[in-house]
Amino acid sequence: QVQLVESGGGLVQAGGSLRLSCAASGRTFNTYGMGWFRQVPGKEREFVAGISWSVGRTEYADSVKGRFTISRDNAKNTVSLQMNSLKLEDTAVYYCAAEKWGLGTAKGKYDYWGQGTQVTVSS
């Protein structure tokens, strides 16, 4: 069982930056691929970025490539999402998710999800 808690969301102006963090419980964090997803009301949850259980492989949605960076710190059981050059359309609830032995891909079978953190980008 893995529990995930997101933090770092908030209100930011377009063009600004935010850094989201996800803290995971347990002693086997380094065996989980991690992903960040987002959802706006009335739309399906969409993949944003992912990182494999073995550090080195990352994947990004086309809409965030070059602006967002995912990273993980296995010593601290955390995965982060650095979001730069934020746009209005980045407004959403952001969720982190974990997949055992996962590669951090958009099509991964994520078993555990956090409660989400709201990101609002204003003009």
mmCIF file of C-alpha atoms in Angstrom:
data_model
loop_
_atom_site.group_PDB
_atom_site.id
_atom_site.type_symbol
_atom_site.label_atom_id
_atom_site.label_comp_id
_atom_site.label_asym_id
_atom_site.label_seq_id
_atom_site.Cartn_x
_atom_site.Cartn_y
_atom_site.Cartn_z
ATOM 1 C CA GLN A 1 0.000 0.000 0.000
ATOM 2 C CA VAL A 2 1.284 3.433 -0.963
ATOM 3 C CA GLN A 3 -0.199 6.701 0.196
ATOM 4 C CA LEU A 4 0.445 9.796 -1.867
ATOM 5 C CA VAL A 5 0.043 13.396 -0.736
ATOM 6 C CA GLU A 6 0.417 16.289 -3.166
ATOM 7 C CA SER A 7 1.364 19.828 -2.219
ATOM 8 C CA GLY A 8 2.483 23.047 -3.844
ATOM 9 C CA GLY A 9 -0.591 24.032 -5.783
ATOM 10 C CA GLY A 10 -1.951 27.546 -5.765
ATOM 11 C CA LEU A 11 -2.757 30.649 -7.763
ATOM 12 C CA VAL A 12 -0.156 31.993 -10.187
ATOM 13 C CA GLN A 13 -0.165 34.470 -13.024
ATOM 14 C CA ALA A 14 0.324 33.337 -16.583
ATOM 15 C CA GLY A 15 4.010 33.055 -17.353
ATOM 16 C CA GLY A 16 4.844 32.227 -13.766
ATOM 17 C CA SER A 17 6.112 29.059 -12.125
ATOM 18 C CA LEU A 18 5.000 26.553 -9.523
ATOM 19 C CA ARG A 19 6.605 23.454 -8.105
ATOM 20 C CA LEU A 20 4.366 20.560 -7.108
ATOM 21 C CA SER A 21 5.545 17.850 -4.762
ATOM 22 C CA CYS A 22 4.175 14.421 -3.991
ATOM 23 C CA ALA A 23 5.213 12.620 -0.825
ATOM 24 C CA ALA A 24 4.878 8.847 -0.732
ATOM 25 C CA SER A 25 4.643 6.554 2.255
ATOM 26 C CA GLY A 26 6.444 3.258 2.580
ATOM 27 C CA ARG A 27 9.942 1.938 2.089
ATOM 28 C CA THR A 28 9.633 0.749 -1.502
ATOM 29 C CA PHE A 29 9.167 4.066 -3.258
ATOM 30 C CA ASN A 30 12.115 3.350 -5.537
ATOM 31 C CA THR A 31 10.207 0.417 -7.068
ATOM 32 C CA TYR A 32 7.368 2.625 -8.317
ATOM 33 C CA GLY A 33 7.076 4.497 -11.555
ATOM 34 C CA MET A 34 5.443 7.854 -10.871
ATOM 35 C CA GLY A 35 3.161 10.009 -12.920
ATOM 36 C CA TRP A 36 1.517 13.410 -12.778
ATOM 37 C CA PHE A 37 -1.963 13.806 -14.215
ATOM 38 C CA ARG A 38 -4.417 16.678 -14.299
ATOM 39 C CA GLN A 39 -8.144 17.118 -14.632
ATOM 40 C CA VAL A 40 -10.546 19.965 -15.198
ATOM 41 C CA PRO A 41 -14.283 19.697 -14.522
ATOM 42 C CA GLY A 42 -16.124 18.002 -17.333
ATOM 43 C CA LYS A 43 -13.003 16.554 -18.919
ATOM 44 C CA GLU A 44 -11.135 13.312 -18.577
ATOM 45 C CA ARG A 45 -8.020 13.132 -16.496
ATOM 46 C CA GLU A 46 -4.965 13.553 -18.703
ATOM 47 C CA PHE A 47 -1.349 12.496 -18.395
ATOM 48 C CA VAL A 48 1.130 15.298 -17.823
ATOM 49 C CA ALA A 49 4.493 13.701 -17.052
ATOM 50 C CA GLY A 50 5.985 10.483 -15.756
ATOM 51 C CA ILE A 51 9.247 9.071 -14.491
ATOM 52 C CA SER A 52 10.318 5.450 -14.355
ATOM 53 C CA TRP A 53 11.069 3.479 -11.228
ATOM 54 C CA SER A 54 14.705 3.292 -12.355
ATOM 55 C CA VAL A 55 15.815 6.908 -12.599
ATOM 56 C CA GLY A 56 16.579 8.160 -16.048
ATOM 57 C CA ARG A 57 13.486 7.743 -18.150
ATOM 58 C CA THR A 58 10.874 10.472 -18.360
ATOM 59 C CA GLU A 59 7.854 11.128 -20.546
ATOM 60 C CA TYR A 60 5.843 14.288 -21.110
ATOM 61 C CA ALA A 61 2.605 15.277 -22.742
ATOM 62 C CA ASP A 62 3.200 17.367 -25.832
ATOM 63 C CA SER A 63 1.357 20.271 -24.237
ATOM 64 C CA VAL A 64 3.945 20.619 -21.455
ATOM 65 C CA LYS A 65 7.198 19.613 -23.142
ATOM 66 C CA GLY A 66 9.887 22.210 -22.613
ATOM 67 C CA ARG A 67 7.932 23.872 -19.789
ATOM 68 C CA PHE A 68 7.478 21.157 -17.137
ATOM 69 C CA THR A 69 10.123 18.942 -15.563
ATOM 70 C CA ILE A 70 9.486 15.855 -13.484
ATOM 71 C CA SER A 71 12.058 14.572 -11.011
ATOM 72 C CA ARG A 72 12.234 12.195 -8.092
ATOM 73 C CA ASP A 73 14.224 11.905 -4.889
ATOM 74 C CA ASN A 74 14.167 8.317 -3.709
ATOM 75 C CA ALA A 75 15.949 9.201 -0.460
ATOM 76 C CA LYS A 76 13.052 11.526 0.446
ATOM 77 C CA ASN A 77 10.247 9.460 -1.137
ATOM 78 C CA THR A 78 9.152 12.399 -3.244
ATOM 79 C CA VAL A 79 8.396 13.195 -6.854
ATOM 80 C CA SER A 80 8.214 16.775 -8.042
ATOM 81 C CA LEU A 81 6.838 18.633 -11.023
ATOM 82 C CA GLN A 82 8.477 21.946 -11.837
ATOM 83 C CA MET A 83 6.087 23.976 -13.955
ATOM 84 C CA ASN A 84 7.406 27.027 -15.791
ATOM 85 C CA SER A 85 5.849 29.411 -18.295
ATOM 86 C CA LEU A 86 2.412 28.500 -17.033
ATOM 87 C CA LYS A 87 -0.569 29.082 -19.297
ATOM 88 C CA LEU A 88 -4.241 29.581 -18.568
ATOM 89 C CA GLU A 89 -4.920 26.124 -19.949
ATOM 90 C CA ASP A 90 -2.693 24.562 -17.299
ATOM 91 C CA THR A 91 -5.395 25.305 -14.735
ATOM 92 C CA ALA A 92 -6.526 21.984 -13.271
ATOM 93 C CA VAL A 93 -6.389 19.695 -10.297
ATOM 94 C CA TYR A 94 -3.057 17.888 -10.425
ATOM 95 C CA TYR A 95 -2.691 14.335 -9.172
ATOM 96 C CA CYS A 96 0.318 12.154 -8.638
ATOM 97 C CA ALA A 97 0.083 8.419 -9.163
ATOM 98 C CA ALA A 98 2.244 5.349 -8.614
ATOM 99 C CA GLU A 99 2.691 2.129 -10.598
ATOM 100 C CA LYS A 100 4.742 -0.783 -9.291
ATOM 101 C CA TRP A 101 7.780 -1.270 -11.532
ATOM 102 C CA GLY A 102 6.277 1.324 -13.816
ATOM 103 C CA LEU A 103 8.024 3.227 -16.572
ATOM 104 C CA GLY A 104 6.125 6.449 -15.956
ATOM 105 C CA THR A 105 4.224 6.318 -19.223
ATOM 106 C CA ALA A 106 0.873 7.774 -20.170
ATOM 107 C CA LYS A 107 -0.565 4.274 -20.596
ATOM 108 C CA GLY A 108 0.750 2.870 -17.321
ATOM 109 C CA LYS A 109 -1.534 1.026 -14.942
ATOM 110 C CA TYR A 110 -1.317 3.319 -11.960
ATOM 111 C CA ASP A 111 -2.455 1.640 -8.773
ATOM 112 C CA TYR A 112 -2.292 4.474 -6.284
ATOM 113 C CA TRP A 113 -3.456 8.062 -6.508
ATOM 114 C CA GLY A 114 -3.211 11.135 -4.358
ATOM 115 C CA GLN A 115 -6.082 13.454 -3.527
ATOM 116 C CA GLY A 116 -4.915 16.185 -5.865
ATOM 117 C CA THR A 117 -3.809 19.792 -5.578
ATOM 118 C CA GLN A 118 -5.418 22.728 -7.359
ATOM 119 C CA VAL A 119 -3.382 24.826 -9.765
ATOM 120 C CA THR A 120 -5.007 27.996 -11.034
ATOM 121 C CA VAL A 121 -3.330 30.185 -13.639
ATOM 122 C CA SER A 122 -4.738 33.688 -13.986
ATOM 123 C CA SER A 123 -4.317 36.267 -16.712
#
